[in-house]
Coordinates of C-alpha atoms and ligand atoms in Angstrom, one line a residue:
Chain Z
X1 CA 204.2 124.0 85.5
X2 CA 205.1 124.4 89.2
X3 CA 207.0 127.0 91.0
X4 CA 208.6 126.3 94.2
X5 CA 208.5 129.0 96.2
X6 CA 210.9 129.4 98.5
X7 CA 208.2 129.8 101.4
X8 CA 205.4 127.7 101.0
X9 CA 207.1 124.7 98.6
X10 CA 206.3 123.5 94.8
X11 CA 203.4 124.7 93.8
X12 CA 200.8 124.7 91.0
X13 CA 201.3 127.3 88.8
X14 CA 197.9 128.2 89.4
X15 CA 198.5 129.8 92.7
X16 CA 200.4 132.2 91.5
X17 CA 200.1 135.9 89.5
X18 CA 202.5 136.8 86.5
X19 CA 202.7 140.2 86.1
X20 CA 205.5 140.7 83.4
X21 CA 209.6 140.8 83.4
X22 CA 211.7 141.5 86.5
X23 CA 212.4 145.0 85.7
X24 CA 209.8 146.5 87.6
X25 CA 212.5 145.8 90.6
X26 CA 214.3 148.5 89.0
X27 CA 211.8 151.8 89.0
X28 CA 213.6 154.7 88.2
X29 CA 214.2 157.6 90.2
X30 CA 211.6 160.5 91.0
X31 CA 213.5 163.0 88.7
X32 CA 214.3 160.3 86.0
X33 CA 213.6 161.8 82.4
X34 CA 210.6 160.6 80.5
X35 CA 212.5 158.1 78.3
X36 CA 213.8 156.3 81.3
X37 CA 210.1 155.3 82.3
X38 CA 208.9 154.7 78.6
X39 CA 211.8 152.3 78.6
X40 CA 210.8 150.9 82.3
X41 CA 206.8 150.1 81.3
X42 CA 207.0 149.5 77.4
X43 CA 210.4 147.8 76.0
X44 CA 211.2 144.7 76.8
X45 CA 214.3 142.3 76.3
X46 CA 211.9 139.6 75.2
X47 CA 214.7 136.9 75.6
X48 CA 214.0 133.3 73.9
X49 CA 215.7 131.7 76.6
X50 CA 216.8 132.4 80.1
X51 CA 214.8 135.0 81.7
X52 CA 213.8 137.0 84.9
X53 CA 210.2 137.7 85.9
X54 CA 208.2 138.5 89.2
X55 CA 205.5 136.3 90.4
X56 CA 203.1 137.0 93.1
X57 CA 201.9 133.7 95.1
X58 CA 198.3 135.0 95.1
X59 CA 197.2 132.0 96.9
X60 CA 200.0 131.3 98.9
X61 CA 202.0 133.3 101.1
X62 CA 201.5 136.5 99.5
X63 CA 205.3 136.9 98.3
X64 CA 207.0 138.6 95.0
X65 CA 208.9 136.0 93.7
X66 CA 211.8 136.6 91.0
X67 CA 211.9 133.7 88.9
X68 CA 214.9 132.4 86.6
X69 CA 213.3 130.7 83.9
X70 CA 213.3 129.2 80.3
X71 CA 210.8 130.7 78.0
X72 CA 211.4 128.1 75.2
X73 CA 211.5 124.8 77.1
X74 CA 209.5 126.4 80.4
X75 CA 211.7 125.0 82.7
X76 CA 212.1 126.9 86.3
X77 CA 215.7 127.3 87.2
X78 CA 215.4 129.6 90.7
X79 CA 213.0 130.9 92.1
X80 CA 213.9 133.8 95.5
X81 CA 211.8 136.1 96.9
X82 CA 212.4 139.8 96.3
X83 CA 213.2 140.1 100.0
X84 CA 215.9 137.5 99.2
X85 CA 214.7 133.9 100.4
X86 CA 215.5 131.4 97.4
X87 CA 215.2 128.2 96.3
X88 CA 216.6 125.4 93.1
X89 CA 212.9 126.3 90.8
X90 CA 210.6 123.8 90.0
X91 CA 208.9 121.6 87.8
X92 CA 208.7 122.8 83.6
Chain O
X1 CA 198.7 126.0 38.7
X2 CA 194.8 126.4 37.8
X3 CA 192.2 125.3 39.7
X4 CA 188.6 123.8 38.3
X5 CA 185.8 121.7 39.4
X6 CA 186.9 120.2 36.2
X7 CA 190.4 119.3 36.6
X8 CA 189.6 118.4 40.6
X9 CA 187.5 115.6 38.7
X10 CA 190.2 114.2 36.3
X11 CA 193.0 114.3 38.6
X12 CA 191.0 112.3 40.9
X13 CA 190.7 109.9 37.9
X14 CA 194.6 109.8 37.4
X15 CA 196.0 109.7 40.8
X16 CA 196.2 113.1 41.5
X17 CA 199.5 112.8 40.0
X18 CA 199.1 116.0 37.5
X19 CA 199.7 118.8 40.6
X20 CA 202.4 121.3 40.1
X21 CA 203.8 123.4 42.6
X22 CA 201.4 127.1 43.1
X23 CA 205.1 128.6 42.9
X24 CA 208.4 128.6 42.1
X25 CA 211.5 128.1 44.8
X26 CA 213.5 130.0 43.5
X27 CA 217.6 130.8 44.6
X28 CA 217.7 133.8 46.7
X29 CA 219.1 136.3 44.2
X30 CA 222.5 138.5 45.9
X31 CA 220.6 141.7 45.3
X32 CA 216.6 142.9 45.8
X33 CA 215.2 146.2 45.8
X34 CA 213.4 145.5 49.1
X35 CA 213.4 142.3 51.6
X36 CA 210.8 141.5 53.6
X37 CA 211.3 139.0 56.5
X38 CA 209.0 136.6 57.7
X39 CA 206.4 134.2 55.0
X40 CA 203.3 134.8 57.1
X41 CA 200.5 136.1 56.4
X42 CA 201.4 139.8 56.8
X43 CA 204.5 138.9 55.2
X44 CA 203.5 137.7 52.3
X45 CA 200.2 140.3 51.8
X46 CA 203.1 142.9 52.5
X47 CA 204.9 141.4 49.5
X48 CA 202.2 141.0 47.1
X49 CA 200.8 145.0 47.8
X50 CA 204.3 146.2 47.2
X51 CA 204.0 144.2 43.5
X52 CA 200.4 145.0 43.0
X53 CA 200.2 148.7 43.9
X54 CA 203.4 150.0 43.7
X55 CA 205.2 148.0 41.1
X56 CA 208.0 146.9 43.1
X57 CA 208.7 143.1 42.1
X58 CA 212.3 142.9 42.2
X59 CA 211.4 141.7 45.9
X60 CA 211.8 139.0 48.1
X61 CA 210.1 136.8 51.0
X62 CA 212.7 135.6 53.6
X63 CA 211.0 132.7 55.6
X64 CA 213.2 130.3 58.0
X65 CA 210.8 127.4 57.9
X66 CA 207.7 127.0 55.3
X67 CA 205.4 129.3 53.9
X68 CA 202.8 129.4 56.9
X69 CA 204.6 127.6 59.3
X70 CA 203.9 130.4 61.7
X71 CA 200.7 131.9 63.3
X72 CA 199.0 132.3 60.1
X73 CA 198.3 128.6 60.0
X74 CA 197.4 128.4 63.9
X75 CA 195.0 130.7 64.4
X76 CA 191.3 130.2 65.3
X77 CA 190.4 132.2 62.2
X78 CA 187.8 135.1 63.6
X79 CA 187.4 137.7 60.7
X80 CA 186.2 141.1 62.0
X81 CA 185.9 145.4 62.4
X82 CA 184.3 145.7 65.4
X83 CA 187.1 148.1 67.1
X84 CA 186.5 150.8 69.1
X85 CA 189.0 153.5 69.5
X86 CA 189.4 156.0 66.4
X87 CA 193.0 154.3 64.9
X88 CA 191.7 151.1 65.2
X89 CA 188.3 151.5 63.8
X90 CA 189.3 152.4 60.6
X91 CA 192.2 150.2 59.8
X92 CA 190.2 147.2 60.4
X93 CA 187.1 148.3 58.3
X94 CA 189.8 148.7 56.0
X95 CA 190.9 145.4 56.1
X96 CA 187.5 144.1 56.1
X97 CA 186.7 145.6 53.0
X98 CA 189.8 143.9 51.4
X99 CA 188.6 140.6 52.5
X100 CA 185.2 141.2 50.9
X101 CA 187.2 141.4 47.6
X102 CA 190.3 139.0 48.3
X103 CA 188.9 136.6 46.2
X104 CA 188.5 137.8 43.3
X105 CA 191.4 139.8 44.0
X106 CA 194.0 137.1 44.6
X107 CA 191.8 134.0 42.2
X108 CA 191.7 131.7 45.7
X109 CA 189.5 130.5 47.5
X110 CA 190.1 131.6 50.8
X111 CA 186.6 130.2 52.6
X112 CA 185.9 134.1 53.5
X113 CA 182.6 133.2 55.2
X114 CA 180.4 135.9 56.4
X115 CA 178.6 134.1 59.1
X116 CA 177.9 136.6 61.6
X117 CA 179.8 137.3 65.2
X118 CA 178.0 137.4 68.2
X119 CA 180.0 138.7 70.9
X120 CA 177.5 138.3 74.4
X121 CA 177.5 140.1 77.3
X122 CA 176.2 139.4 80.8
X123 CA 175.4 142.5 82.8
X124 CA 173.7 146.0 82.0
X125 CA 177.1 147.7 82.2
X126 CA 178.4 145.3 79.6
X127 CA 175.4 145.7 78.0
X128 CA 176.6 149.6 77.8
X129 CA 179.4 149.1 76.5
X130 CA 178.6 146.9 73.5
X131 CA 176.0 149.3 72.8
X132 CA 178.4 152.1 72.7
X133 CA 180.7 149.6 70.7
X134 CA 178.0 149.1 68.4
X135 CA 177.7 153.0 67.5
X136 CA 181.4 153.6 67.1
X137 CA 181.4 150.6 64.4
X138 CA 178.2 152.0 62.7
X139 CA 179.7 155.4 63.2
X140 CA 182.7 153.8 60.7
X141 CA 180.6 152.4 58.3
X142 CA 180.4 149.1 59.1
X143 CA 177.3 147.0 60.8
X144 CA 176.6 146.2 64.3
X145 CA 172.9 145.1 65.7
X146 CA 172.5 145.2 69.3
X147 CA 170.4 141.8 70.7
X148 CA 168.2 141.4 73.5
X149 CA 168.2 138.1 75.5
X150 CA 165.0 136.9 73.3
X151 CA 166.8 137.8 69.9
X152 CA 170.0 135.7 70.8
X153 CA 167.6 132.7 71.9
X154 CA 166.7 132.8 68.5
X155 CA 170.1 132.2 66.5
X156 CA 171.5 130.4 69.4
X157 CA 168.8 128.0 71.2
X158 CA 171.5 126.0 72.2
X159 CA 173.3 128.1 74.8
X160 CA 172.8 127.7 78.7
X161 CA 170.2 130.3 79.4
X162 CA 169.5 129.3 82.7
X163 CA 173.1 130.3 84.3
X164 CA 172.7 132.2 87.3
X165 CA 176.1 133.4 87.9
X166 CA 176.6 134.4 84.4
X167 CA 173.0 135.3 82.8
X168 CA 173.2 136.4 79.2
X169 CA 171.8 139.8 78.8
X170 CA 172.5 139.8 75.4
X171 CA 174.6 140.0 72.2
X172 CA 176.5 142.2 70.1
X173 CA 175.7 140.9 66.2
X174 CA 178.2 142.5 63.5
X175 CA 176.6 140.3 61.0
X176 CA 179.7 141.1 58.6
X177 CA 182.1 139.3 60.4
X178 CA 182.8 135.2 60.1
X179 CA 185.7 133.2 59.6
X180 CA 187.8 132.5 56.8
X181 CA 191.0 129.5 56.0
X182 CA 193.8 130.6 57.6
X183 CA 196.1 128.5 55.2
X184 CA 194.3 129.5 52.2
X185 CA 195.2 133.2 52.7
X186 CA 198.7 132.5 53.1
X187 CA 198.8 130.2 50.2
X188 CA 196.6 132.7 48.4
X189 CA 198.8 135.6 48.9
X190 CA 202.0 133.1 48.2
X191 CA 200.6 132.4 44.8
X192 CA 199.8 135.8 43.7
X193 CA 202.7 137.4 44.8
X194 CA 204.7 134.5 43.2
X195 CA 203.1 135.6 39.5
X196 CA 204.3 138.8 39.8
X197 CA 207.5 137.7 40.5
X198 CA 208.4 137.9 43.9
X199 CA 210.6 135.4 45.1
X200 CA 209.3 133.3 48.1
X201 CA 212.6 132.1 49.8
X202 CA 211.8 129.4 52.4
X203 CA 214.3 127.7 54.8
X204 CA 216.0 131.2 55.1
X205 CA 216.6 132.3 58.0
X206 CA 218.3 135.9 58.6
X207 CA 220.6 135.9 60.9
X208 CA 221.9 139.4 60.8
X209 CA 220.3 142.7 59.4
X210 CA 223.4 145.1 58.0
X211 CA 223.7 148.5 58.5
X212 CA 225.8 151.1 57.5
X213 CA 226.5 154.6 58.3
X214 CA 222.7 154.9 60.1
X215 CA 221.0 153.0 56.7
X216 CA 220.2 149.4 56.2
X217 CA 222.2 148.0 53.3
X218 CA 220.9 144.4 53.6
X219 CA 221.2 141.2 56.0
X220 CA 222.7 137.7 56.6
X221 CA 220.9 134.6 56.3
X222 CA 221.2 131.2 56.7
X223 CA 221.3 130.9 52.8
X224 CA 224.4 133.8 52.1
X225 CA 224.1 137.6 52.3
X226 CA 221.7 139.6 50.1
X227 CA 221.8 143.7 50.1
X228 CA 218.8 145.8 49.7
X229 CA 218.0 149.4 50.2
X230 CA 214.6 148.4 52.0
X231 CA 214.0 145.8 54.6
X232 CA 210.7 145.3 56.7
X233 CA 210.8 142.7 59.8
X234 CA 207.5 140.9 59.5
X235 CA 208.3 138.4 61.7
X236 CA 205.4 138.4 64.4
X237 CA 206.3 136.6 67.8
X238 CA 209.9 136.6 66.6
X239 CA 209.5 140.5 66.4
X240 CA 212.2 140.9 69.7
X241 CA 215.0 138.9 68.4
X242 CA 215.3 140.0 65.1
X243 CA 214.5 143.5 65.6
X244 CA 217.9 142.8 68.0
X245 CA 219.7 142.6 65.2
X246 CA 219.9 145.6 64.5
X247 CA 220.2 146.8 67.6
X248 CA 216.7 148.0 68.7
X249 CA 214.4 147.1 71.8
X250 CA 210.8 146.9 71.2
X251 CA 207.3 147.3 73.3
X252 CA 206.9 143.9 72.9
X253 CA 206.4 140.8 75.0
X254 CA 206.0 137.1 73.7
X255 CA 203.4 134.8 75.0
X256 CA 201.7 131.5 74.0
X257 CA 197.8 131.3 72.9
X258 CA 196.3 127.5 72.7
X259 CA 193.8 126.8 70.1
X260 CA 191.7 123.5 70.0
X261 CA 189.6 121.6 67.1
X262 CA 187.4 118.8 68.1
X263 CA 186.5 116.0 65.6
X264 CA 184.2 116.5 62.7
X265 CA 180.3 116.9 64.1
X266 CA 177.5 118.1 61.9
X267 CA 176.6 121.6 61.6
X268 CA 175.5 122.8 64.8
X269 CA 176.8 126.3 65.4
X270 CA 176.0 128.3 62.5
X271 CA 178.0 131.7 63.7
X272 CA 181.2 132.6 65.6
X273 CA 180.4 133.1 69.3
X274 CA 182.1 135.0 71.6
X275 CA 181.5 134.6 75.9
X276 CA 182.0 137.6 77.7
X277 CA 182.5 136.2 80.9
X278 CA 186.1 134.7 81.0
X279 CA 187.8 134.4 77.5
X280 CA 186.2 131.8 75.0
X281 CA 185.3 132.1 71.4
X282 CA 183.7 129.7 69.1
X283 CA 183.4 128.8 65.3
X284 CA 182.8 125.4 63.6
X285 CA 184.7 124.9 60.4
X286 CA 183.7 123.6 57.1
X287 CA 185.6 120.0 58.2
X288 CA 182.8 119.8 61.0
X289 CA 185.4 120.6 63.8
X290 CA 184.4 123.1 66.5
X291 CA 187.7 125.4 66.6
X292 CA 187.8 127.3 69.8
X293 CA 190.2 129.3 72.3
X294 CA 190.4 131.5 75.0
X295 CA 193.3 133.2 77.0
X296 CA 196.7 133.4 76.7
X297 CA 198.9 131.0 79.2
X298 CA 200.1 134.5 80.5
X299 CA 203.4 134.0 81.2
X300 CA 206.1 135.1 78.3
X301 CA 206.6 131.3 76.1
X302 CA 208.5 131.1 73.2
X303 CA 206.9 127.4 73.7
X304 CA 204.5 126.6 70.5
X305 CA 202.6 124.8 73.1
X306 CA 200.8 125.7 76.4
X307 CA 200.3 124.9 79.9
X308 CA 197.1 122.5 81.2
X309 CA 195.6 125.1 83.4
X310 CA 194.5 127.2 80.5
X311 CA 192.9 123.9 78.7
X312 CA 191.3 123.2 81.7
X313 CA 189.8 126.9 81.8
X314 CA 188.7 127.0 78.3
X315 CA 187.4 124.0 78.5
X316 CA 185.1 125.1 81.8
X317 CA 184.1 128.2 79.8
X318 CA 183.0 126.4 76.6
X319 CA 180.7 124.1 79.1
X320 CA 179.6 126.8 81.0
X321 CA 178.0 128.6 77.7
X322 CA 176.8 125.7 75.9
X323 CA 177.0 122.6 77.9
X324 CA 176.4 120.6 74.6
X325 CA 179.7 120.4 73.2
X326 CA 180.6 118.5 76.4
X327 CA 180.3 115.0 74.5
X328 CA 182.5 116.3 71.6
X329 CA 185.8 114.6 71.8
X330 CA 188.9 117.3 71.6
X331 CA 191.1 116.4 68.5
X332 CA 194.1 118.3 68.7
X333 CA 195.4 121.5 70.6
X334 CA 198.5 123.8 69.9
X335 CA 199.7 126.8 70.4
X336 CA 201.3 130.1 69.0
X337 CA 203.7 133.1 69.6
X338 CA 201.9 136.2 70.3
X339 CA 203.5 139.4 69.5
X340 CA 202.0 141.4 72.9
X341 CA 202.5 145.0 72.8
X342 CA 202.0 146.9 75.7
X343 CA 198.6 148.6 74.5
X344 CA 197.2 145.4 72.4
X345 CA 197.3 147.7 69.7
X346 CA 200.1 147.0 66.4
X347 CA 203.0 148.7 64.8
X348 CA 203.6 149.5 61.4
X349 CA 206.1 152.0 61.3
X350 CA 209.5 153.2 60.2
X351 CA 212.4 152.5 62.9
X352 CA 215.6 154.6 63.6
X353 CA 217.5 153.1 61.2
X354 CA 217.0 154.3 58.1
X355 CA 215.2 151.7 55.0
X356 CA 214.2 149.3 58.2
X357 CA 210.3 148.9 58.7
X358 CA 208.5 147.2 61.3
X359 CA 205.0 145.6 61.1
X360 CA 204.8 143.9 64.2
X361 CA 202.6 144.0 67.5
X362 CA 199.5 141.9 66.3
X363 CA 198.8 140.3 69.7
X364 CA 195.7 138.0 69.3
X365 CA 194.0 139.7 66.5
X366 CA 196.6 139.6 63.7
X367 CA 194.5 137.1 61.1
X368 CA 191.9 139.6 60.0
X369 CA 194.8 142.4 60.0
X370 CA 196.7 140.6 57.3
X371 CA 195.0 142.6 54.2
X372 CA 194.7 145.6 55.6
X373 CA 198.4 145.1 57.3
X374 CA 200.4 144.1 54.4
X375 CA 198.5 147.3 52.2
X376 CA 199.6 149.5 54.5
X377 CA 203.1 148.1 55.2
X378 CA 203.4 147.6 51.7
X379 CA 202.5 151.5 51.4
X380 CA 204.9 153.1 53.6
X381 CA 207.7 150.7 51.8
X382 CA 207.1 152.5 48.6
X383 CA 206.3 156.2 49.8
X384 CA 207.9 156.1 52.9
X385 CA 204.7 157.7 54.6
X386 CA 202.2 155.8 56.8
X387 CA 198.8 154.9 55.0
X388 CA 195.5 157.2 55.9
X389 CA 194.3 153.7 58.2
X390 CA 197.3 153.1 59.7
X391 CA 198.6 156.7 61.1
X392 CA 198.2 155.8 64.6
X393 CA 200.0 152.7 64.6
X394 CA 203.3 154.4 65.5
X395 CA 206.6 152.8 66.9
X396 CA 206.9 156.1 69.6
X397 CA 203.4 156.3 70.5
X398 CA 204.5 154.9 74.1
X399 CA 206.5 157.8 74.5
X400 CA 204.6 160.5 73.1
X401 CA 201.6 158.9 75.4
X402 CA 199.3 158.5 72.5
X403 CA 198.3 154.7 73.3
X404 CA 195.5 152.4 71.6
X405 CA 194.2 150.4 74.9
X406 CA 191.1 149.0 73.2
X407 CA 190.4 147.0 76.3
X408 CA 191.7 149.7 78.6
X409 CA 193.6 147.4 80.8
X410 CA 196.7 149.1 81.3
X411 CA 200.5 149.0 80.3
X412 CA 201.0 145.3 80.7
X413 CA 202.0 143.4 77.7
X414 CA 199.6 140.4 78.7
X415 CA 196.7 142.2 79.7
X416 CA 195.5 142.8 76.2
Ligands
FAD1 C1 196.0 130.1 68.7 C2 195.9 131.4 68.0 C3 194.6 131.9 67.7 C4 194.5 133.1 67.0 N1 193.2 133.5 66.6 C5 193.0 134.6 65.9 C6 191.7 135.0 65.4 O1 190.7 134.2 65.6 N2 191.6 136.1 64.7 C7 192.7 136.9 64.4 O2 192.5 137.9 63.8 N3 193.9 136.6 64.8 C8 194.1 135.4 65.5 N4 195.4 135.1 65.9 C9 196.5 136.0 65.7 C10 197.1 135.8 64.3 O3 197.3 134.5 63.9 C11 198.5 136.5 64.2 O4 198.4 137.8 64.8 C12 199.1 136.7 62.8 O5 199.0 135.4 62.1 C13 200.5 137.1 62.9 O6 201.1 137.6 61.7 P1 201.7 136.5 60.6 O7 200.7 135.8 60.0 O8 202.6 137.4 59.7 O9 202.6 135.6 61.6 P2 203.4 134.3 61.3 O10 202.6 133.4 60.5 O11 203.9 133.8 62.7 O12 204.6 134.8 60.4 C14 205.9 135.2 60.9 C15 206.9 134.4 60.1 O13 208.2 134.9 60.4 C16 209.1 133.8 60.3 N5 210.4 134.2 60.9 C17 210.6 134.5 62.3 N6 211.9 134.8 62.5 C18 212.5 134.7 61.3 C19 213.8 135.0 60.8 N7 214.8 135.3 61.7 N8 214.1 134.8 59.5 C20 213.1 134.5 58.6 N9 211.8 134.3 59.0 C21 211.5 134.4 60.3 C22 208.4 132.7 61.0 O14 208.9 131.4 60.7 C23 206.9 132.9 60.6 O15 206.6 132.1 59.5 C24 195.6 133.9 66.6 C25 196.9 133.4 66.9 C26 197.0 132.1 67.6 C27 198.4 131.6 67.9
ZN2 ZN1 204.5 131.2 98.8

């Protein structure tokens, strides 16, 4: 599998660190009740299909990446940065 | 269907043309007392407890492929109660102690081989920790022995003692554990249940779990609607999408494990062996192949096969710890849908809707679960209340804060 990252290029998957779905982009707020973080650090969509998860190019440039992505076939379908660079994904 | 030495002998003489089917297939019936979905191996043990020790065989299996099409025929068969954390402990001496018996219990022969696990470890703070491992599993009643360099020389000459960067200190020996045949247990459990008149319903897929006014009144499949006051998911790395069904989200990530077999050698390793340093674990099976695996591909896969960068890791790690099995040509490799949960600890639990259960959450560890899990599914089924073993393995224990982190790595699904 390779990632492309909008950066540095396609690139093994190797390089890079997956730490779990996309939603840790959106952290609730300070005062948010104790369900809302439960929610945020434990449940998951778990999608069997298209998906959305954040990739860190250890051994690259050092970016989060959000990733679009197939969880049954593995195929890469975009790949941005969270600041917002992005590219067409990559290689299944 | 019996089995003898005998009749092994005459079929061979006739063909082997005198086999009949270990169960029926029978029509899924419009109306069951209780459902369970998902023919693997807790599936099925969840099936046969409700029959055996509560009487309730107006029940059915709903599987969407084959009996054992799932996990319970991929895994890399480690048998074992050498948990830590009180919750864990003792539900898997639990379930140990059902395989000591399953034999006998269930007339198969599942190949429940005590051989002895050797988990090593590769620094003096390791070292610690196995030792304090080792009390907590003596402390439940089962067996641990802690090794010294010199005692793991002697039942394994064969590893590479002269590694520098990862010297082995050591081993953890719970001379209890082993390995057993995954398919046996499912086809095992499939059998018995079967005689007691469960119905094992395969190429039925459910499609839709009914509820009513709060309750679950029964669900949708692929083969017609059938009602029933109680329905458990059972369904493993599918756990997320059906428990969509009825509408609820779960602490749960899937991911993809890789097993590998390599042709059939003579017996060289006598034991299942565990590294400590990167993931890799080791058995040989009674065919001759070495069966071995390591990490996950850690990235969530609904893929039943992995990625070549994981190979290629447990690959180095198998040559790193004994450099002998280099010449052994890899067979086959494949992979499987884990059920990660957040803790690496399981589920077995009641959900909000009322008459829906959920055993689910088994991450990498669910083959030596499946007595113990489908007892105590099959208990709180019946009763309605969580089994003594299995109190901790609650549903909310992410909110309330009450986690089981065996490996203490954190709330991230793949970590575990
Ligand atoms: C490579 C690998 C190695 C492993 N090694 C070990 C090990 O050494 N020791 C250990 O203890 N554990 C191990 N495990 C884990 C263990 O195999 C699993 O945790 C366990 O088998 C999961 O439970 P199960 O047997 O019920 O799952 P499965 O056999 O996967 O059963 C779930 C069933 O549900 C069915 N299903 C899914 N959706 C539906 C639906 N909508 N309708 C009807 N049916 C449905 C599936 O077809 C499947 O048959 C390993 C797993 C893998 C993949
Ligand atoms: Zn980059």
């Amino acid at each position: 599998m390779r990632l492309t990252c909008p950066l540095c290029g396609p690139r093994d998957r190797r390089e890079f660190y997956y730490s779990g779905a996309a939603v840790a982009l959106d952290r609730p707020g300070a005062e948010a009740p104790p369900e809302a973080w439960d929610d945020h650090l434990h449940n998951r969509d778990n999608p069997a299909g298209v998906t959305q998860d954040l990739w860190y190019h250890e051994q690259g440039c050092c970016s989060w990446l959000k990733v679009t992505r197939n969880t049954v076939t593995h195929e890469i379908l975009a790949v941005e940065t969270v600041g917002g660079d992005s590219t067409a994904g990559g290689v299944a | 269907m019996r089995y003898s030495g005998f009749r092994v002998l005459a079929q061979g003489l006739f063909g082997n043309t005198g086999w009949q089917p270990a169960w029926r297939d029978p029509v899924p019936k419009p109306d069951y007392d209780a459902l369970i979905i998902g023919g693997g191996g807790h599936g099925l043990a969840t099936a046969y407890y409700l029959a055996k020790n509560h009487g309730l065989t107006n029940i059915a299996v709903l599987e969407k492929g084959y009996l054992g099409s799932g996990n319970i025929g991929r895994n890399t068969t480690i048998v074992r109660a050498n948990y830590f954390l009180p919750g864990n402990s003792e539900f898997y001496s639990h379930s140990l102690k059902l395989w000591e018996g399953l034999e006998a219990d269930l007339n198969y022969n599942v190949m429940h081989s005590q051989r002895g696990l050797i988990n090593l470890f590769h620094s003096d703070g390791q070292r610690d920790a196995f030792a304090r491992r080792g009390n907590a599993m003596i402390n439940q009643g089962d067996d641990a022995v802690l090794l010294d360099r010199e005692g793991v020389r002697e039942l394994l000459p064969y590893l590479d003692y002269d590694n520098t960067r990862f010297p082995i200190y050591g081993g953890l020996l719970h001379p209890r554990g082993g390995t057993a045949r995954h398919d046996a247990v499912a086809w095992g459990y499939a059998r018995a249940a079967d005689r007691r008149g469960v119905d094992l319903i395969q190429n039925c897929e459910v499609t839709g779990i009914d509820i009513k006014d709060g309750r679950v009144t029964g669900v949708q499949t692929t083969r017609g609607a059938i009602r029933a006051k109680k329905v458990g998911m059972v369904v493993a790395g599918r756990s997320g999408q059906v428990a969509a069904m009825a509408g609820l989200r779960l602490p749960i990530e899937s991911h993809v494990l890789q097993a590998f077999v390599t042709e059939g050698l003579k017996p060289v390793i006598d034991h299942v062996i565990s590294f400590g340093m990167g993931h890799f674990y080791i058995s040989q099976s009674d065919k001759g192949g070495l069966v071995f695996g390591g990490d996950l591909d850690f990235y969530a896969s609904y893929a039943a096969r992995g990625n070549l960068p994981m190979v290629e890791h447990v690959m180095e790690a198998g040559m790193t710890l004994m450099p002998m099995i280099g010449r052994a040509r890899v067979l086959r490799s494949w992979g499987g849908i884990m059920d990660m949960t957040p803790d690496g600890s399981p589920i077995i639990d009641r959900t909000p809707v009322d008459g829906l259960f959920i055993d689910a959450g088994w991450n990498y560890g669910g083959f030596k679960a499946v007595p113990a899990s489908g007892f105590c599914m099959a208990h709180l089924m019946a009763t309605g209340q969580s089994h003594a073993v299995a109190a901790r393995f609650r549903l909310n224990r992410f909110a309330t804060g009450h986690l089981l982190d065996e490996e203490g790595t954190g709330s991230q699904h793949n970590l575990h």
